mmCIF file with all atom_site columns, C-alpha atoms in Angstrom:
data_model
loop_
_atom_site.group_PDB
_atom_site.id
_atom_site.type_symbol
_atom_site.label_atom_id
_atom_site.label_alt_id
_atom_site.label_comp_id
_atom_site.label_asym_id
_atom_site.label_entity_id
_atom_site.label_seq_id
_atom_site.pdbx_PDB_ins_code
_atom_site.Cartn_x
_atom_site.Cartn_y
_atom_site.Cartn_z
_atom_site.occupancy
_atom_site.B_iso_or_equiv
_atom_site.pdbx_formal_charge
_atom_site.auth_seq_id
_atom_site.auth_comp_id
_atom_site.auth_asym_id
_atom_site.auth_atom_id
_atom_site.pdbx_PDB_model_num
ATOM 1   C CA . MET A 1 1   ? 93.340  76.345 12.380 1.00 59.00 ? 7   MET A CA 1
ATOM 2   C CA . SER A 1 2   ? 95.960  78.268 14.018 1.00 73.00 ? 8   SER A CA 1
ATOM 3   C CA . SER A 1 3   ? 99.799  79.372 12.317 1.00 89.00 ? 9   SER A CA 1
ATOM 4   C CA . ILE A 1 4   ? 102.291 76.872 13.089 1.00 94.00 ? 10  ILE A CA 1
ATOM 5   C CA . TYR A 1 5   ? 105.595 79.233 13.561 1.00 97.00 ? 11  TYR A CA 1
ATOM 6   C CA . ILE A 1 6   ? 108.786 77.082 12.810 1.00 97.00 ? 12  ILE A CA 1
ATOM 7   C CA . SER A 1 7   ? 112.326 78.004 13.628 1.00 98.00 ? 13  SER A CA 1
ATOM 8   C CA . PHE A 1 8   ? 116.036 76.581 14.782 1.00 98.00 ? 14  PHE A CA 1
ATOM 9   C CA . TYR A 1 9   ? 118.438 76.767 17.746 1.00 98.00 ? 15  TYR A CA 1
ATOM 10  C CA . ASP A 1 10  ? 122.136 75.998 17.222 1.00 97.00 ? 16  ASP A CA 1
ATOM 11  C CA . SER A 1 11  ? 122.860 74.198 20.841 1.00 97.00 ? 17  SER A CA 1
ATOM 12  C CA . PRO A 1 12  ? 126.024 73.019 22.005 1.00 97.00 ? 18  PRO A CA 1
ATOM 13  C CA . ILE A 1 13  ? 124.216 69.338 21.892 1.00 96.00 ? 19  ILE A CA 1
ATOM 14  C CA . GLY A 1 14  ? 122.633 70.117 18.003 1.00 96.00 ? 20  GLY A CA 1
ATOM 15  C CA . LEU A 1 15  ? 120.414 71.809 16.207 1.00 97.00 ? 21  LEU A CA 1
ATOM 16  C CA . ILE A 1 16  ? 116.809 72.140 18.080 1.00 97.00 ? 22  ILE A CA 1
ATOM 17  C CA . LYS A 1 17  ? 113.802 72.509 16.004 1.00 98.00 ? 23  LYS A CA 1
ATOM 18  C CA . ILE A 1 18  ? 111.415 75.066 17.932 1.00 98.00 ? 24  ILE A CA 1
ATOM 19  C CA . SER A 1 19  ? 107.791 75.075 16.945 1.00 98.00 ? 25  SER A CA 1
ATOM 20  C CA . ALA A 1 20  ? 105.365 77.042 18.163 1.00 97.00 ? 26  ALA A CA 1
ATOM 21  C CA . ASN A 1 21  ? 101.711 78.483 17.208 1.00 96.00 ? 27  ASN A CA 1
ATOM 22  C CA . GLU A 1 22  ? 100.033 81.823 18.203 1.00 94.00 ? 28  GLU A CA 1
ATOM 23  C CA . ARG A 1 23  ? 100.048 81.492 21.715 1.00 95.00 ? 29  ARG A CA 1
ATOM 24  C CA . ALA A 1 24  ? 102.559 79.119 22.937 1.00 97.00 ? 30  ALA A CA 1
ATOM 25  C CA . ILE A 1 25  ? 105.534 76.601 22.359 1.00 98.00 ? 31  ILE A CA 1
ATOM 26  C CA . VAL A 1 26  ? 104.389 73.404 21.267 1.00 97.00 ? 32  VAL A CA 1
ATOM 27  C CA . SER A 1 27  ? 107.686 71.289 20.317 1.00 97.00 ? 33  SER A CA 1
ATOM 28  C CA . LEU A 1 28  ? 111.151 71.641 20.853 1.00 96.00 ? 34  LEU A CA 1
ATOM 29  C CA . ASP A 1 29  ? 113.229 68.826 19.049 1.00 94.00 ? 35  ASP A CA 1
ATOM 30  C CA . PHE A 1 30  ? 116.531 67.762 18.021 1.00 95.00 ? 36  PHE A CA 1
ATOM 31  C CA . VAL A 1 31  ? 116.885 67.517 14.623 1.00 95.00 ? 37  VAL A CA 1
ATOM 32  C CA . TYR A 1 32  ? 119.715 67.056 11.952 1.00 94.00 ? 38  TYR A CA 1
ATOM 33  C CA . LYS A 1 33  ? 119.281 69.947 9.740  1.00 95.00 ? 39  LYS A CA 1
ATOM 34  C CA . LYS A 1 34  ? 117.188 73.017 9.116  1.00 94.00 ? 40  LYS A CA 1
ATOM 35  C CA . SER A 1 35  ? 113.717 73.384 7.249  1.00 92.00 ? 41  SER A CA 1
ATOM 36  C CA . LYS A 1 36  ? 111.793 76.770 5.901  1.00 92.00 ? 42  LYS A CA 1
ATOM 37  C CA . GLU A 1 37  ? 111.292 78.841 9.130  1.00 93.00 ? 43  GLU A CA 1
ATOM 38  C CA . LYS A 1 38  ? 109.100 81.543 10.111 1.00 95.00 ? 44  LYS A CA 1
ATOM 39  C CA . GLU A 1 39  ? 109.340 82.928 13.141 1.00 95.00 ? 45  GLU A CA 1
ATOM 40  C CA . ASN A 1 40  ? 107.305 84.739 15.879 1.00 96.00 ? 46  ASN A CA 1
ATOM 41  C CA . GLU A 1 41  ? 107.918 86.455 19.273 1.00 97.00 ? 47  GLU A CA 1
ATOM 42  C CA . ILE A 1 42  ? 107.071 83.061 21.096 1.00 97.00 ? 48  ILE A CA 1
ATOM 43  C CA . ILE A 1 43  ? 110.194 81.786 19.275 1.00 97.00 ? 49  ILE A CA 1
ATOM 44  C CA . LYS A 1 44  ? 112.140 84.619 19.816 1.00 97.00 ? 50  LYS A CA 1
ATOM 45  C CA . ALA A 1 45  ? 111.513 84.416 23.347 1.00 98.00 ? 51  ALA A CA 1
ATOM 46  C CA . CYS A 1 46  ? 112.354 81.072 23.746 1.00 98.00 ? 52  CYS A CA 1
ATOM 47  C CA . LYS A 1 47  ? 115.689 81.311 21.514 1.00 98.00 ? 53  LYS A CA 1
ATOM 48  C CA . LYS A 1 48  ? 116.302 83.712 24.249 1.00 98.00 ? 54  LYS A CA 1
ATOM 49  C CA . GLN A 1 49  ? 115.424 81.870 27.276 1.00 98.00 ? 55  GLN A CA 1
ATOM 50  C CA . LEU A 1 50  ? 117.378 78.445 25.419 1.00 98.00 ? 56  LEU A CA 1
ATOM 51  C CA . ASP A 1 51  ? 120.511 80.588 25.125 1.00 97.00 ? 57  ASP A CA 1
ATOM 52  C CA . GLU A 1 52  ? 120.441 81.679 29.137 1.00 98.00 ? 58  GLU A CA 1
ATOM 53  C CA . TYR A 1 53  ? 120.049 78.403 29.900 1.00 98.00 ? 59  TYR A CA 1
ATOM 54  C CA . PHE A 1 54  ? 122.921 77.423 27.704 1.00 97.00 ? 60  PHE A CA 1
ATOM 55  C CA . LYS A 1 55  ? 125.109 80.383 29.631 1.00 96.00 ? 61  LYS A CA 1
ATOM 56  C CA . GLY A 1 56  ? 124.057 78.549 32.691 1.00 96.00 ? 62  GLY A CA 1
ATOM 57  C CA . THR A 1 57  ? 122.221 81.953 33.982 1.00 96.00 ? 63  THR A CA 1
ATOM 58  C CA . ARG A 1 58  ? 118.352 80.265 33.450 1.00 95.00 ? 64  ARG A CA 1
ATOM 59  C CA . LYS A 1 59  ? 117.838 77.680 35.855 1.00 95.00 ? 65  LYS A CA 1
ATOM 60  C CA . GLU A 1 60  ? 113.832 77.724 34.897 1.00 94.00 ? 66  GLU A CA 1
ATOM 61  C CA . PHE A 1 61  ? 111.910 78.454 31.345 1.00 96.00 ? 67  PHE A CA 1
ATOM 62  C CA . ASP A 1 62  ? 108.925 81.101 32.017 1.00 95.00 ? 68  ASP A CA 1
ATOM 63  C CA . ILE A 1 63  ? 107.261 80.700 28.383 1.00 96.00 ? 69  ILE A CA 1
ATOM 64  C CA . ASP A 1 64  ? 103.711 79.653 27.616 1.00 96.00 ? 70  ASP A CA 1
ATOM 65  C CA . ILE A 1 65  ? 103.885 75.601 26.234 1.00 97.00 ? 71  ILE A CA 1
ATOM 66  C CA . GLU A 1 66  ? 101.111 73.674 24.894 1.00 95.00 ? 72  GLU A CA 1
ATOM 67  C CA . ILE A 1 67  ? 101.785 69.992 24.400 1.00 91.00 ? 73  ILE A CA 1
ATOM 68  C CA . GLU A 1 68  ? 99.092  67.414 23.260 1.00 92.00 ? 74  GLU A CA 1
ATOM 69  C CA . GLY A 1 69  ? 98.821  64.360 25.451 1.00 95.00 ? 75  GLY A CA 1
ATOM 70  C CA . THR A 1 70  ? 96.417  61.944 27.701 1.00 95.00 ? 76  THR A CA 1
ATOM 71  C CA . GLU A 1 71  ? 95.367  63.360 31.313 1.00 95.00 ? 77  GLU A CA 1
ATOM 72  C CA . PHE A 1 72  ? 98.232  60.926 32.327 1.00 95.00 ? 78  PHE A CA 1
ATOM 73  C CA . GLN A 1 73  ? 101.051 62.558 30.358 1.00 96.00 ? 79  GLN A CA 1
ATOM 74  C CA . LYS A 1 74  ? 99.761  65.932 31.197 1.00 95.00 ? 80  LYS A CA 1
ATOM 75  C CA . MET A 1 75  ? 100.045 65.173 34.928 1.00 95.00 ? 81  MET A CA 1
ATOM 76  C CA . VAL A 1 76  ? 103.607 63.412 34.778 1.00 95.00 ? 82  VAL A CA 1
ATOM 77  C CA . TRP A 1 77  ? 104.909 66.491 32.374 1.00 96.00 ? 83  TRP A CA 1
ATOM 78  C CA . ARG A 1 78  ? 103.686 68.740 35.425 1.00 95.00 ? 84  ARG A CA 1
ATOM 79  C CA . GLU A 1 79  ? 105.386 66.600 37.849 1.00 96.00 ? 85  GLU A CA 1
ATOM 80  C CA . LEU A 1 80  ? 108.437 66.850 35.721 1.00 96.00 ? 86  LEU A CA 1
ATOM 81  C CA . LYS A 1 81  ? 108.322 70.628 35.742 1.00 95.00 ? 87  LYS A CA 1
ATOM 82  C CA . LYS A 1 82  ? 108.415 70.359 39.094 1.00 96.00 ? 88  LYS A CA 1
ATOM 83  C CA . ILE A 1 83  ? 111.958 68.825 38.780 1.00 96.00 ? 89  ILE A CA 1
ATOM 84  C CA . PRO A 1 84  ? 114.475 71.566 40.477 1.00 95.00 ? 90  PRO A CA 1
ATOM 85  C CA . TYR A 1 85  ? 117.125 72.408 38.126 1.00 96.00 ? 91  TYR A CA 1
ATOM 86  C CA . GLY A 1 86  ? 120.548 70.360 38.557 1.00 95.00 ? 92  GLY A CA 1
ATOM 87  C CA . GLN A 1 87  ? 118.322 67.588 40.357 1.00 95.00 ? 93  GLN A CA 1
ATOM 88  C CA . LYS A 1 88  ? 117.793 63.976 39.148 1.00 95.00 ? 94  LYS A CA 1
ATOM 89  C CA . ARG A 1 89  ? 114.497 62.141 40.074 1.00 95.00 ? 95  ARG A CA 1
ATOM 90  C CA . SER A 1 90  ? 114.109 58.528 39.376 1.00 93.00 ? 96  SER A CA 1
ATOM 91  C CA . TYR A 1 91  ? 110.848 56.723 37.520 1.00 92.00 ? 97  TYR A CA 1
ATOM 92  C CA . LYS A 1 92  ? 109.712 55.642 40.683 1.00 93.00 ? 98  LYS A CA 1
ATOM 93  C CA . ASP A 1 93  ? 110.288 59.054 42.458 1.00 95.00 ? 99  ASP A CA 1
ATOM 94  C CA . ILE A 1 94  ? 107.189 60.438 39.686 1.00 95.00 ? 100 ILE A CA 1
ATOM 95  C CA . ALA A 1 95  ? 105.055 57.319 40.629 1.00 95.00 ? 101 ALA A CA 1
ATOM 96  C CA . ILE A 1 96  ? 104.844 58.257 43.571 1.00 95.00 ? 102 ILE A CA 1
ATOM 97  C CA . ALA A 1 97  ? 104.598 61.943 43.530 1.00 95.00 ? 103 ALA A CA 1
ATOM 98  C CA . ILE A 1 98  ? 101.402 61.567 41.191 1.00 94.00 ? 104 ILE A CA 1
ATOM 99  C CA . GLY A 1 99  ? 100.067 59.045 43.458 1.00 94.00 ? 105 GLY A CA 1
ATOM 100 C CA . ASN A 1 100 ? 100.601 55.736 41.136 1.00 92.00 ? 106 ASN A CA 1
ATOM 101 C CA . GLU A 1 101 ? 103.731 53.766 42.640 1.00 90.00 ? 107 GLU A CA 1
ATOM 102 C CA . LYS A 1 102 ? 103.074 51.215 40.276 1.00 91.00 ? 108 LYS A CA 1
ATOM 103 C CA . ALA A 1 103 ? 102.927 53.389 36.862 1.00 89.00 ? 109 ALA A CA 1
ATOM 104 C CA . VAL A 1 104 ? 106.794 53.252 36.498 1.00 89.00 ? 110 VAL A CA 1
ATOM 105 C CA . ARG A 1 105 ? 106.498 51.994 33.383 1.00 89.00 ? 111 ARG A CA 1
ATOM 106 C CA . ALA A 1 106 ? 103.605 54.586 32.281 1.00 92.00 ? 112 ALA A CA 1
ATOM 107 C CA . ILE A 1 107 ? 105.889 56.790 33.830 1.00 92.00 ? 113 ILE A CA 1
ATOM 108 C CA . GLY A 1 108 ? 108.829 55.893 31.156 1.00 90.00 ? 114 GLY A CA 1
ATOM 109 C CA . GLY A 1 109 ? 106.327 55.959 28.287 1.00 91.00 ? 115 GLY A CA 1
ATOM 110 C CA . ALA A 1 110 ? 105.341 59.199 29.089 1.00 92.00 ? 116 ALA A CA 1
ATOM 111 C CA . ASN A 1 111 ? 108.375 60.674 29.176 1.00 91.00 ? 117 ASN A CA 1
ATOM 112 C CA . ASN A 1 112 ? 109.496 59.371 25.878 1.00 90.00 ? 118 ASN A CA 1
ATOM 113 C CA . LYS A 1 113 ? 106.303 61.206 24.430 1.00 92.00 ? 119 LYS A CA 1
ATOM 114 C CA . ASN A 1 114 ? 107.379 64.327 25.446 1.00 94.00 ? 120 ASN A CA 1
ATOM 115 C CA . LYS A 1 115 ? 107.666 66.733 22.748 1.00 95.00 ? 121 LYS A CA 1
ATOM 116 C CA . ILE A 1 116 ? 109.174 69.391 24.679 1.00 96.00 ? 122 ILE A CA 1
ATOM 117 C CA . ALA A 1 117 ? 112.798 68.633 25.386 1.00 93.00 ? 123 ALA A CA 1
ATOM 118 C CA . ILE A 1 118 ? 114.841 70.729 28.200 1.00 96.00 ? 124 ILE A CA 1
ATOM 119 C CA . ILE A 1 119 ? 111.809 73.112 28.950 1.00 97.00 ? 125 ILE A CA 1
ATOM 120 C CA . ILE A 1 120 ? 109.946 69.732 30.391 1.00 96.00 ? 126 ILE A CA 1
ATOM 121 C CA . PRO A 1 121 ? 113.091 68.511 31.455 1.00 96.00 ? 127 PRO A CA 1
ATOM 122 C CA . CYS A 1 122 ? 112.351 64.407 31.113 1.00 93.00 ? 128 CYS A CA 1
ATOM 123 C CA . HIS A 1 123 ? 116.263 64.553 30.913 1.00 95.00 ? 129 HIS A CA 1
ATOM 124 C CA . ARG A 1 124 ? 116.166 64.535 34.696 1.00 95.00 ? 130 ARG A CA 1
ATOM 125 C CA . VAL A 1 125 ? 114.383 61.625 35.277 1.00 93.00 ? 131 VAL A CA 1
ATOM 126 C CA . VAL A 1 126 ? 117.137 58.655 35.556 1.00 92.00 ? 132 VAL A CA 1
ATOM 127 C CA . GLY A 1 127 ? 116.706 54.816 37.023 1.00 87.00 ? 133 GLY A CA 1
ATOM 128 C CA . SER A 1 128 ? 115.974 53.803 40.610 1.00 83.00 ? 134 SER A CA 1
ATOM 129 C CA . ASP A 1 129 ? 119.956 53.251 40.493 1.00 83.00 ? 135 ASP A CA 1
ATOM 130 C CA . GLY A 1 130 ? 120.603 56.598 39.531 1.00 83.00 ? 136 GLY A CA 1
ATOM 131 C CA . SER A 1 131 ? 121.855 55.126 35.676 1.00 80.00 ? 137 SER A CA 1
ATOM 132 C CA . LEU A 1 132 ? 121.084 56.673 32.717 1.00 84.00 ? 138 LEU A CA 1
ATOM 133 C CA . THR A 1 133 ? 118.067 55.358 30.983 1.00 81.00 ? 139 THR A CA 1
ATOM 134 C CA . GLY A 1 134 ? 116.223 56.192 27.598 1.00 75.00 ? 140 GLY A CA 1
ATOM 135 C CA . TYR A 1 135 ? 116.386 59.849 26.354 1.00 76.00 ? 141 TYR A CA 1
ATOM 136 C CA . ALA A 1 136 ? 114.742 60.147 22.888 1.00 72.00 ? 142 ALA A CA 1
ATOM 137 C CA . GLY A 1 137 ? 117.546 63.080 22.320 1.00 78.00 ? 143 GLY A CA 1
ATOM 138 C CA . GLY A 1 138 ? 120.470 60.034 22.894 1.00 80.00 ? 144 GLY A CA 1
ATOM 139 C CA . LEU A 1 139 ? 121.872 59.548 25.848 1.00 87.00 ? 145 LEU A CA 1
ATOM 140 C CA . TRP A 1 140 ? 124.509 61.120 25.473 1.00 92.00 ? 146 TRP A CA 1
ATOM 141 C CA . ARG A 1 141 ? 122.774 64.460 25.268 1.00 94.00 ? 147 ARG A CA 1
ATOM 142 C CA . LYS A 1 142 ? 120.921 63.761 28.582 1.00 93.00 ? 148 LYS A CA 1
ATOM 143 C CA . GLN A 1 143 ? 124.325 63.088 30.046 1.00 95.00 ? 149 GLN A CA 1
ATOM 144 C CA . TRP A 1 144 ? 125.494 66.905 28.892 1.00 96.00 ? 150 TRP A CA 1
ATOM 145 C CA . LEU A 1 145 ? 122.088 68.459 30.114 1.00 96.00 ? 151 LEU A CA 1
ATOM 146 C CA . LEU A 1 146 ? 122.914 66.426 33.428 1.00 96.00 ? 152 LEU A CA 1
ATOM 147 C CA . GLU A 1 147 ? 126.300 67.437 33.937 1.00 96.00 ? 153 GLU A CA 1
ATOM 148 C CA . HIS A 1 148 ? 125.788 71.258 32.770 1.00 97.00 ? 154 HIS A CA 1
ATOM 149 C CA . GLU A 1 149 ? 122.673 71.785 35.276 1.00 97.00 ? 155 GLU A CA 1
ATOM 150 C CA . GLU A 1 150 ? 125.000 70.319 37.670 1.00 94.00 ? 156 GLU A CA 1
ATOM 151 C CA . LYS A 1 151 ? 127.942 72.386 37.100 1.00 94.00 ? 157 LYS A CA 1
ATOM 152 C CA . TYR A 1 152 ? 125.948 75.404 37.156 1.00 92.00 ? 158 TYR A CA 1
ATOM 153 C CA . SER A 1 153 ? 123.566 74.506 40.041 1.00 87.00 ? 159 SER A CA 1
ATOM 154 C CA . LYS A 1 154 ? 126.590 75.185 42.346 1.00 72.00 ? 160 LYS A CA 1
#
């Protein structure tokens, strides 16, 4: 059984709880309060990359992640990581990209199960009409992240 390390990052959009094992980040979640912290080198590297992201100097994360999920969910999450910084895709775009055009609802379900916010950029997925739809961290955070990336992608 591997140890889990936990630390917190004060971001412009709230407190982020970072969890990692000895090899990789396993979750990034928005939380309201801190708990006991035990940091490792992976978490330190993640915090540095989050700093760069929020300053607008990092467009892609270069850190190992491990996320539990079904093969379908993992396929969706890999596709989300391909969405370029500052761009958006619809749920239908993702469904087409993974070769299952009818899986739009399932794409939404996989997005909702993403436990590594920001690094797996589910905030870049919007409705087919461009509207903001569900985001576990709240739609205001999704809006902020999209506007932040748009500002620094020029």
